[in-house]
Amino acid sequence: MNNGLAGTTLRVNLTTGEIKRFPTDEKLFRRWHGGRGVIAKLLYDEVPRNADPFGPENIFIVNVGIMSGCYIPSGSKTEFGSISPLTNGHGDSNMGGHLGPMLKFAGYDMLIFTGISPKPVFLYIDNDTVELRDAAKYWGIGSLDCEEQLKKDLGEDFEIATIGPAGENGVLFSCITHDFGRQAGRTGQGTVMGSKKLKAIAVRGNRSILVHDLEALKKQVAEIIQRTKKHPNMEPWQKYGTSFFIRWSNDNAVLPAYNFKTTYYEDVGKIDGDQLIEHCLITHKACFGCWMNCGKYTKAVVEGRPVVHLEGPEYETAATCGSNLGMKDINHVAYINWMMDNLGMDSMSGGGVTAFAMECFEKGFITKEDLEGYTLKWGSLDDVEHFLDMVVHKRGIGEWFAGGSKRAAEKIGKGSEKFAMQVKGQEMSGYDGRWAPGMLLSYMTADIGAHHNRSWTITVDMAEGRESVEGRAKIVVYLQHIRPLFDTWCICRLFWGELDISPEEIVESLNHITGWGITVDEALRTSEMIWNLTRCHYLERNRDIGRVFDYPPARSWEEKIPSGPGKGKGVTKEQVEKMLDEYYEARGWDENGNPTREVLVDLELDFAADNLEKIGFLGKPIPGGVPPIRGEKYKPKAF
Amino acid sequence: MVIYLKAGSKLRERLKPDIDYYTRRIETEEGKTIKEILADIGINPALVAFVYTSGKVKGLHYIPSDGQSITLQPPVAGG
């Protein structure tokens, strides 16, 4: 195979322990581009619509895509997928590090786990040796601790992915951890691993990956290396990573503070990147094939607690577990980051859930009695530590919050759903969209719930006017096509977003690797196909018109920003409705948010149209037909 | 006085470099902040997260000196 694929797919039946090898389906990868695309198709085809995400019929997929592990900038990603227990729809999440490349070097493009193991196990891969091994000694220990122990037991040269107690205990926002701080955090992929009693994956390999035109690839990548080394933004990225953007978010009224009550955090200077570098930084850290080393390996020093080591906090965690919890010390934020990493919780959802609980406590909806005698006050590390312990062990009301803020609000009632800051069950990332309407629309319509990586529009909102919503939908659609392509190819977005590597250059690399000879437009069309399939899958599982799933919590339109540079700003309900109308029109869906046959057939998803029609949720035909091209490439106006 | 502003990615197009691919020579008055200089050349300061000079991060209220080279850093585009 001279196409970037390693050649073998493993199917692991955890119920029986049987492991089967198959030649990787090249046609499947060609059509769906690997990563998120192949995962979307396999979940759609193989998981019954009524399957419990915790049950044996859910499948758990590890997919390395085409470009990961190849001689390509930041070809480091590994994509995980299953039906999400958090959203009850297609779920996928990815991490950087070295796991994916090592899987390829061992000879594997994809691992598909089915069933449920009768006892805790981990998958051991050493080139051709593939075994399910007993994980009894690792069960119950933290993600970071487990990785360290497995490296001691197996060898430092194994790359390892683990879950923590949160995943073992069924906390719905559990993550997968690798490389002592890289997480596939979103959609509860760690929860599914835990439900299958799969504690870890450990892999070592030393084979080559064959590509279509190595000389052309080497020449192209050598030029990219030279160019990006001279890029003016490279050095700041290398030295500071993402944490330095907290202050910018605060200055521009998008930083969530106190459970998204406001977008202004008066103590931002205590948790900003300069504090991280001054007090916590140990060294810089890079993923496979990357010379940007944006990762920051750090320590958290908190009086009365052991010094702990972690990667981060990156921007998202500094926001969701810093300003959003009212924390006033970067070491406390880093300590919470470490706790969530070792417990195996997604720090974005974990921060969102904790902030929601803090506001419930502030309003008297939960009490000290509910919290085993503790309070849950803004800025209290002690309170957060105790609360997370209740959640991870599902003690008392901890069980409510282990289901995420949406489910917890259903238990608490009293109107708390208005400030449970989530969409489709998944908590918002570290940006408030009330005065960045495109960002709010991005959260509302993301196929996996409120996650920023599908579409991020804040500078677009600034350029186009933060008070208006017109025209934002087409840009969100375009971004929802181009950004997930990176999760499909299993490479990092930052070289594109931050260092000017163009989509055309990336597709050229893809062609050197695969020999496919495709264009950017064809890749975007594939991404649109994936997007529509995940939408159909969501509607088939959740059985209602699409529009009902696409609303943010009422705080998003009922409460204006109360303080700071954005004081008094915010969208109205009418603007939210208008954005949805324009979004569905831009996608060629009907006003209910249901995909139409015309657009599904255009994307060669006839089978999905048939399935939607059978259950009564196929979109009504649109007078005048659907747009020939969905989405609009964003060309910024003069700012 | 003269300063040299550098920008890549989303800001480069706005900066209109004239020295090399990333760099523009700017004549400005002493004592002005970066924020004021950006406004003078038609770049919305909100689109710059911070500036980077001599290996250090500085805020937009930083006052550059004659001959200084300064990189404009846009906000991270959502990871």
mmCIF file of C-alpha atoms in Angstrom, chain A residues 227-228 230-237 239-242 244-245 248 252 315-316 431 452-453 456 458-460 462-463 483 493-494 496-500 636-639, chain B residues 6-14 16 21-23 42-52 54-60 70-79:
data_model
loop_
_atom_site.group_PDB
_atom_site.id
_atom_site.type_symbol
_atom_site.label_atom_id
_atom_site.label_comp_id
_atom_site.label_asym_id
_atom_site.label_seq_id
_atom_site.Cartn_x
_atom_site.Cartn_y
_atom_site.Cartn_z
ATOM 1 C CA ARG A 227 8.914 28.925 5.709
ATOM 2 C CA THR A 228 7.235 28.317 9.061
ATOM 3 C CA LYS A 230 10.631 32.246 9.715
ATOM 4 C CA HIS A 231 6.965 32.915 10.476
ATOM 5 C CA PRO A 232 6.739 35.804 12.964
ATOM 6 C CA ASN A 233 4.134 34.027 15.084
ATOM 7 C CA MET A 234 6.132 30.813 15.462
ATOM 8 C CA GLU A 235 8.369 31.963 18.320
ATOM 9 C CA PRO A 236 5.528 33.317 20.499
ATOM 10 C CA TRP A 237 3.666 30.061 19.972
ATOM 11 C CA LYS A 239 7.330 30.057 24.092
ATOM 12 C CA TYR A 240 3.815 30.684 25.311
ATOM 13 C CA GLY A 241 1.264 28.330 23.729
ATOM 14 C CA THR A 242 -2.424 29.159 24.032
ATOM 15 C CA PHE A 244 -1.755 33.968 26.649
ATOM 16 C CA PHE A 245 -5.090 34.579 24.982
ATOM 17 C CA TRP A 248 -7.574 39.090 25.055
ATOM 18 C CA ASN A 252 -13.101 41.573 24.186
ATOM 19 C CA TYR A 315 -6.617 28.351 27.046
ATOM 20 C CA GLU A 316 -9.783 26.278 27.249
ATOM 21 C CA TYR A 431 -15.977 31.371 24.852
ATOM 22 C CA HIS A 452 -15.545 25.292 19.526
ATOM 23 C CA ASN A 453 -13.394 23.193 17.251
ATOM 24 C CA TRP A 456 -14.807 29.479 15.713
ATOM 25 C CA ILE A 458 -15.094 35.515 17.100
ATOM 26 C CA THR A 459 -12.833 37.590 14.870
ATOM 27 C CA VAL A 460 -15.425 37.175 12.113
ATOM 28 C CA MET A 462 -15.777 41.500 15.239
ATOM 29 C CA ALA A 463 -15.180 42.200 11.575
ATOM 30 C CA ARG A 483 -12.210 22.727 10.269
ATOM 31 C CA ARG A 493 -5.300 22.598 12.739
ATOM 32 C CA LEU A 494 -2.760 25.070 14.089
ATOM 33 C CA TRP A 496 -3.364 26.136 8.987
ATOM 34 C CA GLY A 497 -5.004 28.511 11.423
ATOM 35 C CA GLU A 498 -1.905 30.157 12.840
ATOM 36 C CA LEU A 499 1.030 29.649 10.471
ATOM 37 C CA ASP A 500 -0.512 30.234 7.053
ATOM 38 C CA PRO A 636 -12.736 39.397 5.741
ATOM 39 C CA LYS A 637 -13.798 42.927 5.134
ATOM 40 C CA ALA A 638 -11.432 45.720 6.096
ATOM 41 C CA PHE A 639 -11.484 45.725 9.878
ATOM 42 C CA LYS B 6 5.458 42.011 11.589
ATOM 43 C CA ALA B 7 2.331 39.929 11.106
ATOM 44 C CA GLY B 8 1.376 36.574 9.724
ATOM 45 C CA SER B 9 -1.801 34.587 9.306
ATOM 46 C CA LYS B 10 -4.996 36.616 9.524
ATOM 47 C CA LEU B 11 -3.312 39.935 10.262
ATOM 48 C CA ARG B 12 -0.761 39.960 7.449
ATOM 49 C CA GLU B 13 -3.294 40.980 4.843
ATOM 50 C CA ARG B 14 -4.372 43.906 7.001
ATOM 51 C CA LYS B 16 0.159 45.309 4.059
ATOM 52 C CA TYR B 21 6.604 39.098 3.276
ATOM 53 C CA TYR B 22 5.730 39.795 6.912
ATOM 54 C CA THR B 23 7.171 43.219 7.730
ATOM 55 C CA GLY B 42 -6.377 51.108 10.106
ATOM 56 C CA ILE B 43 -6.051 47.848 11.996
ATOM 57 C CA ASN B 44 -8.691 47.151 14.631
ATOM 58 C CA PRO B 45 -6.637 46.624 17.821
ATOM 59 C CA ALA B 46 -9.206 44.069 19.011
ATOM 60 C CA LEU B 47 -7.855 41.699 16.372
ATOM 61 C CA VAL B 48 -4.419 41.691 18.020
ATOM 62 C CA ALA B 49 -4.142 39.564 21.147
ATOM 63 C CA PHE B 50 -0.727 40.830 22.187
ATOM 64 C CA VAL B 51 2.609 41.928 20.731
ATOM 65 C CA TYR B 52 5.914 40.147 20.956
ATOM 66 C CA SER B 54 12.763 40.984 22.085
ATOM 67 C CA GLY B 55 11.500 37.593 23.224
ATOM 68 C CA LYS B 56 8.794 39.003 25.501
ATOM 69 C CA VAL B 57 5.032 39.368 25.394
ATOM 70 C CA LYS B 58 3.714 42.897 25.775
ATOM 71 C CA GLY B 59 0.206 44.320 25.945
ATOM 72 C CA LEU B 60 -1.245 46.762 23.463
ATOM 73 C CA ILE B 70 7.422 44.100 16.906
ATOM 74 C CA THR B 71 5.313 41.073 16.031
ATOM 75 C CA LEU B 72 1.525 41.293 16.130
ATOM 76 C CA GLN B 73 -0.051 38.130 17.520
ATOM 77 C CA PRO B 74 -3.646 37.380 16.521
ATOM 78 C CA PRO B 75 -5.913 35.464 18.914
ATOM 79 C CA VAL B 76 -5.775 31.712 18.608
ATOM 80 C CA ALA B 77 -8.518 30.674 16.230
ATOM 81 C CA GLY B 78 -10.151 28.169 18.498
ATOM 82 C CA GLY B 79 -7.591 25.335 18.418
#
